[in-house]
Amino acid sequence: MILNKKLKASIANAIGFCAAIVVSVSTSAITYNTWPNSTAVTTADGSSVFGENMSGLFYQPAAGSQTAVLWAVQNSPSKLYNLVWNSSSNTFVKSTSNGWSNGKTLRYPNGSGAPDAEGITKAELSATDIYVATERDGSGSNRFSVLRYDTTGTATTINATHEWNLTSDLPSVSSTNLGLEAIAWVPDSYLQANGFIDEHFAASYNPANYPLHGTGLFFVGLENNGKIYAYALNSDSTFVRVATIDSGHTKIMDLSFDWDSGALWAYCDNNCSNRSHLLGIDKTIGSTTFGKFIVRKGYSRPSSMSNINNEGIAMTPAAECVANTKSFFWVDDSETSGHALRKGKIPCGPLF
């Protein structure tokens, strides 16, 4: 890992922010509200379409001539899916264009391996790349990596263009199945506007300190401890950890940033009764967590959904709101009752 060389310039700021470095949230302190919409959860795919091991979701809204896409990853086999809505069947189906009809097999940058793909996100929505969080190569030892893939080609097997191997920077885990599970991207504009604290520099977050990182930070979740780690992922495949955040969960399965409300959703599967924690940046002057992400709200799963093995979530943007609600999606690793995708609703607008 190559660390940014502007550290000395920020030492003077360290004293004023030292109290805000550590965040601790106890799950016992979180009150769980009922799911914020009474609409019944329904299946959103055909019967036995994907099999087991579907693990991550990201919703990309329509733009111009590009239809909306629900991106999904599967860890075994290692695949990326481009899913589109079929209004006749009221289900998501595999896109039939550009080689997507059976999903695309994922490889490491050198064309080898079978990345255990667990989480998925995009950065700038207009970009053509996808980022995948992985915990190992096939059934091998830990390899906590974020892989970047270009989605524009027609090949049915795609090699990563970049790999950020975070293994040495993250805590060791007791099982190779408890590794890097979740990923979300949060834009710099949101982080700066809300006074996010950069723990690496012990100062207010300044994107200029990371000239190769793009326009936002990547937040990844480690299943083993439920922690969230914010990284600047540089274009030369180096990285810098910017923050460590307590999700409030003992384990974590997915992260999703609601671009409209500014809530960072941290989701846990049947290990935690499918509970959601919504995190936001504490803007209270004088607070010991000022400038840090803290749990602002907790939700129990919808009453119409059993405690199944949901490992991924996604949501539509405010632009797709109807009657002040928008769609919310889950992906079930166990394909319970033959279905991997489910759909419900949440209100539009801020939830805390």
Short mmCIF file of C-alpha atoms in Angstrom, two decimals:
data_model
loop_
_atom_site.label_atom_id
_atom_site.label_comp_id
_atom_site.label_asym_id
_atom_site.label_seq_id
_atom_site.Cartn_x
_atom_site.Cartn_y
_atom_site.Cartn_z
CA MET A 1 0.00 0.00 0.00
CA ILE A 2 1.30 3.46 -0.88
CA LEU A 3 0.20 6.13 1.60
CA ASN A 4 -0.49 9.72 0.60
CA LYS A 5 2.47 12.03 1.25
CA LYS A 6 0.48 15.00 2.53
CA LEU A 7 0.25 13.62 6.07
CA LYS A 8 2.59 16.21 7.59
CA ALA A 9 0.42 19.04 6.32
CA SER A 10 -2.49 17.75 8.39
CA ILE A 11 -0.73 16.93 11.68
CA ALA A 12 -1.74 20.31 13.06
CA ASN A 13 -5.38 19.33 12.71
CA ALA A 14 -5.06 16.07 14.63
CA ILE A 15 -5.61 17.41 18.14
CA GLY A 16 -8.98 18.95 17.34
CA PHE A 17 -10.31 15.73 15.88
CA CYS A 18 -8.70 13.04 18.03
CA ALA A 19 -11.85 12.49 20.08
CA ALA A 20 -13.80 11.64 16.96
CA ILE A 21 -11.58 8.82 15.73
CA VAL A 22 -13.31 5.87 17.39
CA VAL A 23 -16.96 5.03 16.84
CA SER A 24 -18.68 2.40 18.98
CA VAL A 25 -22.31 1.42 18.51
CA SER A 26 -23.88 -1.35 20.57
CA THR A 27 -26.62 -3.38 18.93
CA SER A 28 -28.47 -3.32 22.26
CA ALA A 29 -28.82 0.46 21.92
CA ILE A 30 -30.61 0.26 18.57
CA THR A 31 -34.40 0.42 18.49
CA TYR A 32 -35.87 -1.51 15.60
CA ASN A 33 -38.77 0.11 13.81
CA THR A 34 -41.27 -1.78 11.70
CA TRP A 35 -40.45 -1.82 7.98
CA PRO A 36 -41.44 1.64 6.65
CA ASN A 37 -43.98 0.38 4.12
CA SER A 38 -46.78 -2.16 4.44
CA THR A 39 -46.67 -3.34 0.82
CA ALA A 40 -46.21 -7.11 0.75
CA VAL A 41 -42.85 -8.46 -0.40
CA THR A 42 -43.20 -10.42 -3.65
CA THR A 43 -40.85 -12.57 -5.72
CA ALA A 44 -39.20 -10.75 -8.62
CA ASP A 45 -37.71 -13.54 -10.73
CA GLY A 46 -38.87 -16.70 -12.43
CA SER A 47 -38.78 -20.06 -10.70
CA SER A 48 -35.32 -21.64 -10.25
CA VAL A 49 -33.61 -19.22 -12.65
CA PHE A 50 -30.32 -18.55 -10.85
CA GLY A 51 -29.68 -21.35 -8.38
CA GLU A 52 -27.98 -20.65 -5.07
CA ASN A 53 -25.11 -18.28 -4.20
CA MET A 54 -26.55 -15.01 -5.52
CA SER A 55 -25.01 -12.48 -3.20
CA GLY A 56 -25.01 -8.82 -4.25
CA LEU A 57 -27.20 -6.24 -6.02
CA PHE A 58 -26.93 -2.77 -7.50
CA TYR A 59 -29.70 -0.87 -9.28
CA GLN A 60 -28.70 1.38 -12.18
CA PRO A 61 -31.55 3.67 -13.30
CA ALA A 62 -32.42 4.27 -16.93
CA ALA A 63 -30.52 7.07 -18.68
CA GLY A 64 -31.10 8.21 -22.24
CA SER A 65 -31.49 5.15 -24.46
CA GLN A 66 -30.08 2.87 -21.73
CA THR A 67 -32.76 0.88 -19.92
CA ALA A 68 -32.64 0.37 -16.16
CA VAL A 69 -30.45 -2.54 -15.03
CA LEU A 70 -30.39 -4.57 -11.84
CA TRP A 71 -26.82 -5.80 -11.59
CA ALA A 72 -26.25 -8.99 -9.58
CA VAL A 73 -23.27 -11.16 -8.68
CA GLN A 74 -23.03 -14.84 -7.86
CA ASN A 75 -20.08 -16.27 -5.98
CA SER A 76 -20.23 -19.86 -7.24
CA PRO A 77 -20.06 -19.96 -10.17
CA SER A 78 -18.35 -16.58 -10.28
CA LYS A 79 -20.75 -14.57 -12.45
CA LEU A 80 -22.05 -11.08 -13.14
CA TYR A 81 -25.64 -10.63 -14.34
CA ASN A 82 -27.29 -7.80 -16.25
CA LEU A 83 -30.99 -8.03 -15.38
CA VAL A 84 -33.83 -6.06 -16.94
CA TRP A 85 -37.48 -5.78 -15.97
CA ASN A 86 -40.01 -7.75 -18.00
CA SER A 87 -43.41 -6.08 -17.62
CA SER A 88 -45.25 -9.09 -19.05
CA SER A 89 -44.02 -11.51 -16.39
CA ASN A 90 -43.41 -8.86 -13.72
CA THR A 91 -39.96 -10.30 -13.14
CA PHE A 92 -36.34 -9.45 -13.74
CA VAL A 93 -34.85 -11.49 -16.56
CA LYS A 94 -31.35 -11.88 -17.96
CA SER A 95 -30.54 -9.40 -20.71
CA THR A 96 -30.15 -11.13 -24.07
CA SER A 97 -27.84 -8.52 -25.62
CA ASN A 98 -24.04 -8.25 -25.74
CA GLY A 99 -23.34 -11.71 -24.35
CA TRP A 100 -25.37 -11.34 -21.14
CA SER A 101 -27.92 -14.10 -21.74
CA ASN A 102 -26.28 -16.48 -19.23
CA GLY A 103 -24.38 -13.93 -17.19
CA LYS A 104 -20.65 -13.33 -17.61
CA THR A 105 -17.90 -15.32 -15.93
CA LEU A 106 -15.53 -13.22 -13.79
CA ARG A 107 -11.76 -13.59 -13.66
CA TYR A 108 -8.86 -11.84 -11.97
CA PRO A 109 -6.81 -9.34 -14.05
CA ASN A 110 -4.51 -12.05 -15.41
CA GLY A 111 -7.46 -14.09 -16.69
CA SER A 112 -7.22 -16.77 -14.01
CA GLY A 113 -9.22 -17.80 -10.97
CA ALA A 114 -12.82 -17.72 -9.80
CA PRO A 115 -13.35 -14.66 -7.61
CA ASP A 116 -15.81 -15.39 -4.79
CA ALA A 117 -18.01 -12.42 -5.73
CA GLU A 118 -20.08 -11.22 -2.76
CA GLY A 119 -20.89 -7.53 -3.28
CA ILE A 120 -21.34 -5.16 -6.20
CA THR A 121 -21.55 -1.42 -6.79
CA LYS A 122 -21.01 1.31 -9.35
CA ALA A 123 -19.28 4.63 -8.83
CA GLU A 124 -20.37 7.36 -11.25
CA LEU A 125 -23.61 6.10 -12.78
CA SER A 126 -22.59 7.29 -16.25
CA ALA A 127 -19.44 5.15 -16.17
CA THR A 128 -19.36 1.67 -17.71
CA ASP A 129 -17.40 -0.04 -14.95
CA ILE A 130 -18.64 -2.24 -12.09
CA TYR A 131 -16.85 -2.92 -8.80
CA VAL A 132 -17.09 -6.32 -7.12
CA ALA A 133 -16.12 -7.22 -3.54
CA THR A 134 -14.61 -10.70 -3.19
CA GLU A 135 -13.41 -12.80 -0.26
CA ARG A 136 -11.30 -15.52 -1.87
CA ASP A 137 -10.34 -17.26 -5.11
CA GLY A 138 -12.78 -20.16 -5.43
CA SER A 139 -12.49 -22.23 -2.27
CA GLY A 140 -8.96 -21.02 -1.56
CA SER A 141 -7.49 -18.87 1.20
CA ASN A 142 -8.54 -15.32 2.00
CA ARG A 143 -8.13 -12.75 -0.75
CA PHE A 144 -10.14 -9.68 0.26
CA SER A 145 -10.18 -7.79 -3.03
CA VAL A 146 -12.17 -5.18 -4.86
CA LEU A 147 -12.17 -5.90 -8.59
CA ARG A 148 -13.12 -3.48 -11.34
CA TYR A 149 -14.76 -4.77 -14.55
CA ASP A 150 -15.55 -3.01 -17.81
CA THR A 151 -19.08 -4.01 -18.84
CA THR A 152 -19.07 -2.75 -22.43
CA GLY A 153 -17.71 -5.78 -24.30
CA THR A 154 -19.53 -8.77 -25.76
CA ALA A 155 -17.26 -11.52 -24.39
CA THR A 156 -18.92 -13.96 -22.00
CA THR A 157 -15.83 -14.09 -19.76
CA ILE A 158 -14.37 -10.82 -18.49
CA ASN A 159 -11.08 -10.11 -16.77
CA ALA A 160 -10.82 -7.45 -14.09
CA THR A 161 -9.07 -4.28 -15.21
CA HIS A 162 -7.89 -3.51 -11.65
CA GLU A 163 -7.53 -5.34 -8.35
CA TRP A 164 -7.21 -3.72 -4.94
CA ASN A 165 -6.14 -6.53 -2.61
CA LEU A 166 -7.06 -5.30 0.88
CA THR A 167 -6.20 -8.53 2.73
CA SER A 168 -3.14 -7.20 4.54
CA ASP A 169 -5.02 -4.09 5.72
CA LEU A 170 -8.08 -5.88 7.13
CA PRO A 171 -8.45 -8.06 10.25
CA SER A 172 -7.88 -11.78 9.84
CA VAL A 173 -10.98 -13.97 10.02
CA SER A 174 -11.67 -17.35 11.58
CA SER A 175 -13.12 -18.81 8.38
CA THR A 176 -12.54 -18.12 4.70
CA ASN A 177 -16.31 -17.71 4.42
CA LEU A 178 -16.37 -14.69 6.77
CA GLY A 179 -14.47 -12.24 4.60
CA LEU A 180 -15.23 -9.23 2.42
CA GLU A 181 -18.98 -9.34 1.82
CA ALA A 182 -20.32 -5.86 1.04
CA ILE A 183 -19.45 -2.76 -0.98
CA ALA A 184 -20.96 0.65 -1.69
CA TRP A 185 -19.61 3.84 -3.22
CA VAL A 186 -20.24 7.24 -1.60
CA PRO A 187 -19.54 10.43 -3.59
CA ASP A 188 -17.09 13.04 -2.37
CA SER A 189 -19.78 15.70 -2.70
CA TYR A 190 -21.87 14.05 0.03
CA LEU A 191 -18.89 13.39 2.29
CA GLN A 192 -17.63 16.98 2.11
CA ALA A 193 -21.06 18.56 2.45
CA ASN A 194 -21.66 16.61 5.66
CA GLY A 195 -18.29 17.17 7.30
CA PHE A 196 -16.92 13.62 7.06
CA ILE A 197 -13.75 13.05 9.11
CA ASP A 198 -10.74 11.47 7.40
CA GLU A 199 -9.13 9.27 10.05
CA HIS A 200 -5.96 8.82 8.01
CA PHE A 201 -5.25 12.55 8.18
CA ALA A 202 -7.22 13.24 11.40
CA ALA A 203 -8.90 16.12 9.61
CA SER A 204 -11.94 17.03 7.57
CA TYR A 205 -12.08 14.91 4.44
CA ASN A 206 -10.40 16.61 1.49
CA PRO A 207 -10.57 14.69 -1.82
CA ALA A 208 -7.51 16.57 -3.06
CA ASN A 209 -5.43 14.47 -0.64
CA TYR A 210 -6.16 11.46 -2.87
CA PRO A 211 -5.51 12.66 -6.42
CA LEU A 212 -5.82 9.19 -7.99
CA HIS A 213 -9.00 8.05 -6.24
CA GLY A 214 -11.72 9.37 -8.57
CA THR A 215 -14.75 11.20 -7.16
CA GLY A 216 -15.76 9.14 -4.12
CA LEU A 217 -14.80 6.54 -1.55
CA PHE A 218 -15.58 2.83 -1.45
CA PHE A 219 -17.11 1.43 1.72
CA VAL A 220 -16.62 -2.31 2.23
CA GLY A 221 -18.06 -4.61 4.89
CA LEU A 222 -16.29 -7.50 6.62
CA GLU A 223 -18.72 -10.27 7.49
CA ASN A 224 -16.67 -11.59 10.41
CA ASN A 225 -17.00 -8.49 12.61
CA GLY A 226 -19.71 -6.39 11.00
CA LYS A 227 -17.30 -3.48 10.51
CA ILE A 228 -17.30 -1.08 7.56
CA TYR A 229 -14.05 0.25 6.11
CA ALA A 230 -13.87 3.31 3.86
CA TYR A 231 -11.11 3.34 1.22
CA ALA A 232 -9.70 5.63 -1.39
CA LEU A 233 -9.01 3.20 -4.24
CA ASN A 234 -6.39 4.72 -6.50
CA SER A 235 -6.20 4.22 -10.24
CA ASP A 236 -2.72 2.67 -9.86
CA SER A 237 -4.28 -0.12 -7.70
CA THR A 238 -2.92 1.29 -4.43
CA PHE A 239 -5.30 2.25 -1.64
CA VAL A 240 -5.61 4.20 1.60
CA ARG A 241 -7.99 3.38 4.44
CA VAL A 242 -9.85 6.58 5.31
CA ALA A 243 -12.18 5.41 8.09
CA THR A 244 -13.33 2.44 10.16
CA ILE A 245 -17.03 2.39 11.03
CA ASP A 246 -19.17 0.28 13.36
CA SER A 247 -22.25 -0.88 11.46
CA GLY A 248 -24.03 -1.91 14.65
CA HIS A 249 -24.31 -5.47 13.28
CA THR A 250 -22.31 -8.44 14.53
CA LYS A 251 -22.09 -9.52 10.89
CA ILE A 252 -22.72 -7.63 7.66
CA MET A 253 -23.89 -8.88 4.27
CA ASP A 254 -24.42 -5.79 2.11
CA LEU A 255 -24.14 -2.02 1.89
CA SER A 256 -26.18 0.32 -0.26
CA PHE A 257 -25.96 4.10 -0.43
CA ASP A 258 -29.25 5.89 -1.03
CA TRP A 259 -28.10 8.75 -3.24
CA ASP A 260 -31.30 10.72 -2.63
CA SER A 261 -31.63 10.60 1.16
CA GLY A 262 -27.93 10.21 1.99
CA ALA A 263 -28.52 7.08 4.09
CA LEU A 264 -25.93 4.30 4.05
CA TRP A 265 -27.86 1.05 4.47
CA ALA A 266 -26.01 -1.74 6.29
CA TYR A 267 -27.80 -5.06 5.97
CA CYS A 268 -27.49 -8.35 7.82
CA ASP A 269 -29.07 -11.64 6.71
CA ASN A 270 -30.80 -14.38 8.71
CA ASN A 271 -27.91 -14.25 11.21
CA CYS A 272 -29.48 -10.98 12.42
CA SER A 273 -33.14 -11.58 11.52
CA ASN A 274 -32.69 -9.59 8.27
CA ARG A 275 -32.34 -6.27 10.05
CA SER A 276 -31.30 -3.02 8.39
CA HIS A 277 -29.24 -0.25 9.96
CA LEU A 278 -29.29 3.20 8.37
CA LEU A 279 -26.13 5.19 8.94
CA GLY A 280 -25.51 8.89 8.46
CA ILE A 281 -22.75 11.36 9.32
CA ASP A 282 -23.08 12.92 12.78
CA LYS A 283 -23.19 16.70 12.33
CA THR A 284 -23.73 17.58 15.99
CA ILE A 285 -21.08 20.07 17.06
CA GLY A 286 -19.29 18.86 20.17
CA SER A 287 -20.36 15.24 19.73
CA THR A 288 -17.66 12.63 20.25
CA THR A 289 -18.76 11.12 16.92
CA PHE A 290 -18.87 14.41 15.01
CA GLY A 291 -18.03 13.80 11.36
CA LYS A 292 -18.38 10.02 11.70
CA PHE A 293 -20.96 7.63 10.29
CA ILE A 294 -23.25 6.44 13.09
CA VAL A 295 -26.38 4.29 13.16
CA ARG A 296 -29.33 6.65 12.91
CA LYS A 297 -32.16 4.14 12.54
CA GLY A 298 -32.88 0.43 12.57
CA TYR A 299 -35.55 -1.53 10.71
CA SER A 300 -36.90 -5.01 11.19
CA ARG A 301 -37.57 -7.00 8.03
CA PRO A 302 -40.99 -6.66 6.40
CA SER A 303 -43.60 -8.80 8.16
CA SER A 304 -44.46 -10.55 4.88
CA MET A 305 -40.90 -11.83 4.38
CA SER A 306 -39.58 -14.79 6.35
CA ASN A 307 -36.09 -14.83 7.85
CA ILE A 308 -34.34 -16.02 4.70
CA ASN A 309 -30.70 -15.79 3.64
CA ASN A 310 -30.75 -12.36 1.99
CA GLU A 311 -27.19 -11.26 1.21
CA GLY A 312 -27.80 -8.30 -1.09
CA ILE A 313 -30.03 -5.22 -1.28
CA ALA A 314 -30.69 -2.40 -3.74
CA MET A 315 -33.22 0.38 -4.23
CA THR A 316 -34.54 2.58 -7.01
CA PRO A 317 -33.91 6.37 -7.00
CA ALA A 318 -36.36 9.15 -6.16
CA ALA A 319 -36.88 9.73 -9.88
CA GLU A 320 -38.81 6.44 -9.95
CA CYS A 321 -41.06 7.24 -7.00
CA VAL A 322 -44.75 6.51 -7.42
CA ALA A 323 -47.22 7.65 -4.75
CA ASN A 324 -44.22 8.61 -2.61
CA THR A 325 -42.77 5.09 -2.58
CA LYS A 326 -39.91 3.42 -4.43
CA SER A 327 -38.86 -0.18 -4.98
CA PHE A 328 -36.52 -2.05 -2.68
CA PHE A 329 -34.88 -5.35 -3.69
CA TRP A 330 -33.37 -8.33 -1.87
CA VAL A 331 -31.32 -11.24 -3.22
CA ASP A 332 -31.46 -14.58 -1.42
CA ASP A 333 -28.28 -16.66 -1.41
CA SER A 334 -30.29 -19.84 -0.75
CA GLU A 335 -32.90 -19.29 -3.51
CA THR A 336 -35.63 -20.11 -0.99
CA SER A 337 -38.70 -21.72 -2.61
CA GLY A 338 -36.97 -21.42 -5.98
CA HIS A 339 -36.62 -17.61 -5.96
CA ALA A 340 -33.50 -15.48 -5.52
CA LEU A 341 -35.00 -12.00 -6.07
CA ARG A 342 -37.68 -10.27 -4.03
CA LYS A 343 -39.24 -6.84 -4.23
CA GLY A 344 -40.86 -4.52 -1.70
CA LYS A 345 -41.26 -0.79 -1.07
CA ILE A 346 -39.81 2.00 1.04
CA PRO A 347 -40.92 5.63 1.31
CA CYS A 348 -39.24 8.30 -0.78
CA GLY A 349 -37.35 11.03 1.01
CA PRO A 350 -35.30 11.04 4.21
CA LEU A 351 -35.90 8.24 6.72
CA PHE A 352 -34.12 9.91 9.66
#
